[in-house]
Coordinates of C-alpha atoms in Angstrom, one line a residue:
M1 CA 88.0 64.4 158.2
Q2 CA 84.9 66.6 159.6
K3 CA 86.5 69.7 161.9
V4 CA 84.5 68.7 164.7
A5 CA 85.1 72.1 167.4
A6 CA 87.4 75.2 166.0
Y7 CA 88.0 77.9 168.7
L8 CA 90.0 81.4 167.8
L9 CA 91.4 83.5 170.4
E10 CA 93.0 86.9 170.7
R11 CA 95.4 89.6 171.8
R12 CA 94.3 92.8 171.6
D13 CA 95.6 95.2 174.5
D14 CA 98.7 97.2 174.1
M15 CA 99.3 95.3 170.2
N16 CA 99.0 98.9 168.2
W17 CA 102.7 98.1 167.2
A18 CA 105.0 95.5 165.0
A19 CA 107.7 95.0 168.6
A20 CA 104.8 93.9 170.6
R21 CA 102.9 92.0 168.2
T22 CA 105.9 90.1 167.3
A23 CA 107.0 89.5 171.0
E24 CA 103.5 87.9 172.0
A25 CA 103.5 85.4 168.9
V26 CA 107.2 84.7 169.4
H27 CA 106.0 83.7 173.5
L28 CA 103.0 81.4 172.0
Q29 CA 104.9 79.3 169.6
G30 CA 107.0 78.9 172.3
V31 CA 103.8 77.6 174.9
V32 CA 102.7 75.4 172.4
T33 CA 106.2 74.3 171.4
N34 CA 106.5 73.2 174.7
W35 CA 102.9 71.4 174.9
L36 CA 104.0 69.7 171.9
K37 CA 107.7 68.3 173.8
S38 CA 105.2 67.0 177.1
K39 CA 103.3 64.9 174.8
G40 CA 106.9 63.6 173.4
A41 CA 108.2 65.1 170.7
S42 CA 111.8 64.7 171.0
A43 CA 112.7 67.6 168.6
I44 CA 110.7 70.6 167.3
G45 CA 111.6 71.2 163.4
P46 CA 110.0 71.4 160.3
S47 CA 108.5 67.6 160.8
G48 CA 108.6 65.2 163.7
T49 CA 106.4 62.4 165.4
Y50 CA 105.3 62.6 169.1
L51 CA 103.3 59.3 171.7
P52 CA 100.2 59.7 171.5
Q53 CA 99.1 58.7 175.3
D54 CA 96.2 56.3 173.5
G55 CA 98.9 54.6 171.4
S56 CA 98.7 55.7 168.3
A57 CA 101.2 56.7 165.4
G58 CA 101.8 61.1 165.8
T59 CA 103.4 63.1 163.3
F60 CA 103.8 66.7 163.0
R61 CA 104.7 69.7 161.0
I62 CA 105.3 73.8 161.8
E63 CA 104.9 75.6 159.2
E64 CA 105.5 79.9 159.5
A65 CA 105.6 82.4 156.9
I66 CA 106.9 86.6 157.6
D67 CA 106.2 89.4 155.7
A68 CA 107.2 92.0 156.9
G69 CA 105.8 93.2 160.6
R70 CA 103.2 90.3 159.7
R71 CA 103.9 87.1 160.8
W72 CA 102.8 83.9 160.9
W73 CA 102.9 80.4 162.7
M74 CA 101.4 77.3 162.4
A75 CA 101.8 73.6 164.2
H76 CA 99.6 70.7 163.1
L77 CA 99.4 67.6 164.6
D78 CA 98.2 64.7 163.6
E79 CA 96.8 60.7 165.4
Q80 CA 96.6 58.0 163.4
S81 CA 95.3 54.4 165.4
E82 CA 95.4 51.2 164.1
D83 CA 91.9 49.9 164.0
G84 CA 92.1 53.6 161.0
R85 CA 90.7 56.8 162.7
R86 CA 92.6 60.0 163.2
F87 CA 91.9 62.3 164.5
S88 CA 94.1 66.6 164.2
V89 CA 95.2 69.4 165.6
A90 CA 96.1 73.1 164.2
V91 CA 97.3 75.3 166.4
S92 CA 97.6 78.5 164.2
I93 CA 99.5 81.6 165.3
T94 CA 98.8 85.6 163.4
A95 CA 100.1 88.4 164.6
S96 CA 98.4 91.4 162.6
G97 CA 96.3 94.5 161.9
E98 CA 96.6 94.9 165.8
R99 CA 96.3 91.6 167.3
V100 CA 97.5 89.0 168.0
S101 CA 95.4 85.0 167.0
V102 CA 95.4 82.5 168.3
Y103 CA 93.4 80.2 165.5
V104 CA 93.1 75.6 166.7
T105 CA 91.0 73.6 165.0
L106 CA 89.8 69.6 165.5
E107 CA 89.5 67.4 162.6
A108 CA 87.5 63.4 162.8
G109 CA 87.4 60.8 160.4
W110 CA 89.4 58.3 159.1
T111 CA 92.9 57.5 157.1
A112 CA 91.2 55.8 154.6
S113 CA 87.6 56.8 152.4
R114 CA 85.0 53.9 153.9
I115 CA 81.2 55.1 154.3
M116 CA 80.6 54.3 157.4
P117 CA 80.0 56.2 161.8
A118 CA 83.5 57.0 163.5
F119 CA 82.2 58.7 166.6
V120 CA 84.1 61.5 168.2
D121 CA 84.3 62.8 172.4
A122 CA 85.6 65.9 171.0
R123 CA 88.1 67.7 174.4
C124 CA 88.9 71.1 174.5
P125 CA 92.9 70.6 174.3
R126 CA 94.9 71.3 176.8
I127 CA 97.3 73.8 175.3
V128 CA 93.7 76.1 175.1
R129 CA 93.0 75.9 178.6
E130 CA 97.1 76.1 178.9
L131 CA 96.9 79.8 176.6
L132 CA 93.8 80.4 178.3
A133 CA 95.7 80.7 181.6
L134 CA 98.0 83.3 180.3
P135 CA 98.4 86.2 182.3
G136 CA 96.2 88.8 180.2
S137 CA 92.4 89.0 178.6
W138 CA 91.8 86.6 175.1
Y139 CA 88.8 87.6 173.4
H140 CA 86.7 86.3 170.8
G141 CA 85.2 89.4 169.1
L142 CA 83.6 92.0 171.2
S143 CA 83.6 89.6 174.1
T144 CA 85.9 88.9 176.6
L145 CA 86.5 85.0 177.5
R146 CA 86.5 85.1 180.6
P147 CA 86.1 82.3 183.9
K148 CA 83.5 81.6 184.8
A149 CA 81.7 84.2 187.2
S150 CA 78.7 83.8 189.8
I151 CA 76.0 85.9 189.6
L152 CA 74.1 86.9 193.1
G153 CA 70.7 88.9 193.5
F154 CA 68.5 90.6 191.7
D155 CA 70.4 94.2 190.5
A156 CA 73.2 91.9 188.5
G157 CA 71.0 89.7 187.8
E158 CA 69.5 92.2 185.7
G159 CA 73.2 92.3 184.0
L160 CA 73.2 89.4 183.2
A161 CA 70.0 89.4 181.3
A162 CA 71.3 93.4 179.6
E163 CA 75.0 90.7 178.3
I164 CA 72.7 87.8 176.5
A165 CA 70.9 90.6 175.0
H166 CA 73.5 92.7 173.5
A167 CA 73.7 92.8 170.3
G168 CA 77.9 92.5 169.7
R169 CA 78.6 89.8 172.3
S170 CA 80.6 86.7 170.1
V171 CA 80.9 83.7 172.7
P172 CA 77.5 81.9 173.7
L173 CA 76.7 82.2 177.2
V174 CA 75.5 78.5 179.6
V175 CA 74.0 79.6 182.7
V176 CA 74.2 77.4 185.4
S177 CA 71.4 77.8 188.1
T178 CA 71.2 76.6 191.8
V179 CA 68.7 76.0 194.0
G180 CA 69.7 76.5 197.5
G181 CA 73.2 77.9 196.7
N182 CA 74.2 74.3 194.7
P183 CA 73.3 73.4 191.1
T184 CA 71.7 70.3 190.1
W185 CA 74.9 68.4 191.1
A186 CA 77.7 69.1 193.0
G187 CA 80.3 70.5 190.8
L188 CA 78.7 70.9 187.7
D189 CA 79.0 74.5 187.1
S190 CA 83.3 74.2 187.2
L191 CA 82.5 70.4 184.5
I192 CA 81.3 72.9 182.7
A193 CA 83.6 76.0 182.5
Y194 CA 86.1 72.6 181.6
D195 CA 85.1 71.5 179.2
L196 CA 83.5 74.4 176.9
A197 CA 86.6 77.1 178.2
G198 CA 87.6 79.2 175.3
L199 CA 84.1 78.7 173.9
A200 CA 81.4 80.3 176.4
E201 CA 81.2 81.7 179.1
V202 CA 79.6 79.7 182.2
V203 CA 77.9 81.3 185.1
V204 CA 76.8 80.7 187.7
V205 CA 72.9 82.3 189.3
D206 CA 71.5 82.7 193.2
E207 CA 68.1 82.5 192.8
H208 CA 67.3 86.1 192.9
A209 CA 69.3 86.6 190.0
A210 CA 67.2 83.7 187.7
W211 CA 63.8 85.6 188.9
A212 CA 66.0 88.4 187.2
L213 CA 66.6 87.3 184.6
T214 CA 63.0 85.6 184.1
D215 CA 61.5 88.8 184.2
V216 CA 63.3 91.0 182.6
L217 CA 63.7 88.2 179.4
G218 CA 60.6 86.7 179.8
S219 CA 59.4 83.0 181.7
Q220 CA 59.9 81.5 177.6
F221 CA 63.2 82.8 178.2
S222 CA 63.7 81.8 182.2
C223 CA 66.9 79.8 183.4
Y224 CA 66.3 78.7 187.3
S225 CA 65.8 76.0 189.8
G226 CA 68.8 74.2 189.2
A227 CA 68.5 73.6 185.5
V228 CA 71.4 75.4 182.2
R229 CA 70.5 77.0 179.7
I230 CA 72.2 78.0 176.2
Y231 CA 72.2 81.8 175.4
W232 CA 73.4 81.7 172.4
P233 CA 74.7 85.3 170.0
H234 CA 72.1 87.6 168.7
F235 CA 69.2 87.0 171.4
S236 CA 66.6 87.9 170.8
I237 CA 62.7 87.7 172.5
K238 CA 61.8 87.6 169.3
Q239 CA 62.9 84.4 169.3
D240 CA 61.9 80.5 169.2
R241 CA 62.2 79.9 173.5
F242 CA 63.8 76.1 171.7
A243 CA 66.8 77.5 169.7
H244 CA 68.3 78.4 173.1
P245 CA 68.5 74.9 174.6
L246 CA 67.3 74.2 178.4
W247 CA 68.0 70.7 180.4
T248 CA 66.0 71.7 184.2
R249 CA 66.6 69.9 186.5
E250 CA 64.3 66.9 186.2
R251 CA 65.4 66.2 182.7
L252 CA 69.2 66.3 184.3
Q253 CA 67.7 63.8 186.9
L254 CA 66.3 61.7 184.2
L255 CA 69.3 61.1 181.7
A256 CA 70.9 57.9 183.4
P257 CA 70.5 55.6 186.3
T258 CA 73.1 56.8 188.5
E259 CA 75.1 60.6 188.6
A260 CA 77.9 59.4 187.1
D261 CA 76.3 58.3 184.3
A262 CA 73.5 61.2 184.6
I263 CA 76.3 64.0 185.3
E264 CA 79.4 62.0 181.5
R265 CA 76.0 62.5 179.5
F266 CA 75.1 66.0 180.2
R267 CA 78.4 67.1 179.4
R268 CA 79.0 64.6 176.3
Q269 CA 75.6 66.4 174.9
L270 CA 76.8 70.1 176.2
R271 CA 80.4 69.5 174.4
T272 CA 78.7 68.9 171.1
T273 CA 75.9 71.2 171.6
V274 CA 78.5 74.1 171.3
F275 CA 81.2 71.8 169.5
R276 CA 79.3 71.7 166.6
A277 CA 77.5 75.0 166.6
A278 CA 81.9 76.4 167.2
A279 CA 82.5 74.2 163.9
L280 CA 80.6 75.4 161.4
S281 CA 80.9 79.4 162.6
V282 CA 84.3 80.1 164.3
T283 CA 85.7 82.2 161.1
R284 CA 89.7 81.1 159.9
P285 CA 91.4 84.7 160.0
R286 CA 91.8 86.0 156.4
E287 CA 95.3 87.6 157.2
I288 CA 96.6 84.0 157.2
D289 CA 96.6 83.4 153.8
D290 CA 97.9 86.9 153.1
I291 CA 101.0 86.7 154.9
R292 CA 101.5 83.2 152.8
D293 CA 100.7 84.6 150.0
A294 CA 102.6 87.8 149.9
A295 CA 105.8 85.4 151.4
D296 CA 105.7 82.9 148.6
R297 CA 105.5 86.2 146.7
A298 CA 108.6 87.6 147.9
A299 CA 110.3 84.0 147.3
V300 CA 109.6 83.6 144.0
A301 CA 110.4 87.4 142.9
A302 CA 113.7 86.7 144.8
L303 CA 114.3 83.5 143.2
R304 CA 114.0 85.3 140.1
S305 CA 116.3 87.8 140.8
R306 CA 118.9 85.4 141.5
A307 CA 117.9 82.9 138.3
K308 CA 121.5 83.5 136.1
S309 CA 122.3 80.4 134.8
L310 CA 120.1 77.0 133.7
E311 CA 120.6 76.1 136.9
E312 CA 119.5 77.9 138.9
F313 CA 116.3 78.4 136.0
E314 CA 115.7 74.7 137.0
G315 CA 115.4 74.8 140.1
L316 CA 113.1 78.5 140.2
A317 CA 111.4 75.9 137.6
D318 CA 111.3 73.1 140.7
S319 CA 110.4 75.6 143.0
Y320 CA 107.0 76.4 140.9
A321 CA 106.2 72.9 140.9
A322 CA 106.2 72.2 144.4
E323 CA 104.1 75.6 145.6
N324 CA 101.7 74.2 142.1
D325 CA 101.9 70.6 144.5
Q326 CA 101.0 72.8 147.5
L327 CA 98.5 74.4 146.7
R328 CA 96.1 71.7 144.6
A329 CA 97.0 69.5 148.2
E330 CA 95.2 72.7 149.4
R331 CA 92.1 73.1 147.9
A332 CA 91.7 69.4 147.8
D333 CA 91.3 69.6 151.4
L334 CA 89.0 73.0 151.7
R335 CA 87.0 71.4 148.5
A336 CA 86.4 68.0 151.3
Q337 CA 86.4 70.4 154.5
L338 CA 82.9 72.8 151.7
E339 CA 81.4 69.3 151.3
S340 CA 81.3 67.7 154.5
L341 CA 80.0 71.5 155.7
Q342 CA 77.5 70.6 152.7
G343 CA 76.6 68.0 154.5
E344 CA 76.0 69.2 158.0

């Protein structure tokens, strides 16, 4: 299995109290649970089945751990098709450290070991858009995850250039330039924002704002006349201009014979570029392991303190054995992920 995308959405506002973090985490768990029910899961328990739209076999499991005022909850969905393809989505909700974090991963591969390509056209999970649509602000690092915005005028363009160059920016900025107030294709900006929800900020600039970008960043980092450009975090005008991908209007129009095919091909290229970057760079919250480890230690200590008979000692030994089996399985999974990342 290979990770194809990862998301990190954080709640920070008014999360200074454990009670507030717990309430928010429980609320988000309810949103994820309702999403799982909408996929055909009749009952939500530690494990179960659901009905993927493509007819493949869908299973899920739910895990959780609590340590004092910290809590972790995860829903892991796994789909296996008849031709041996496997696709997994994991949604973790962690309440700790004056924030509530939602960590989402998408993985794809084959159910059995085989050396052959597995084409994956990953899409943003619906649950990510549902979470982003909730009232309140979401953050990723130092960046606020905002909906699509329009930048009009030279002064606003200078402000955008300053944001592009800001050292603390944590997510890519995708700039869609216009000609006569319109992008290369009608609605292209909305399609991009839909595809990259939770992973990038999408802004539409008019001609004056585009001139401001050129004036501040230089012609090598410009984006105008219907072009689309990705500005990655840690931007510097000293970098190679090719490090920040640019699709000119002419390049976009030559992607395919028809407009519909060209739009679809460009969306796939853009998704693949950003998703790959997210899969390799979005960091799993370290509090997940801290909470799980602390909860496991507390459970084992409680069992040990209550074990007063041979039967109870046998139960304690079985508990240790089960925990070791789980740790070995997780270690094997992490090793496989590491090998995949090393290959990338």
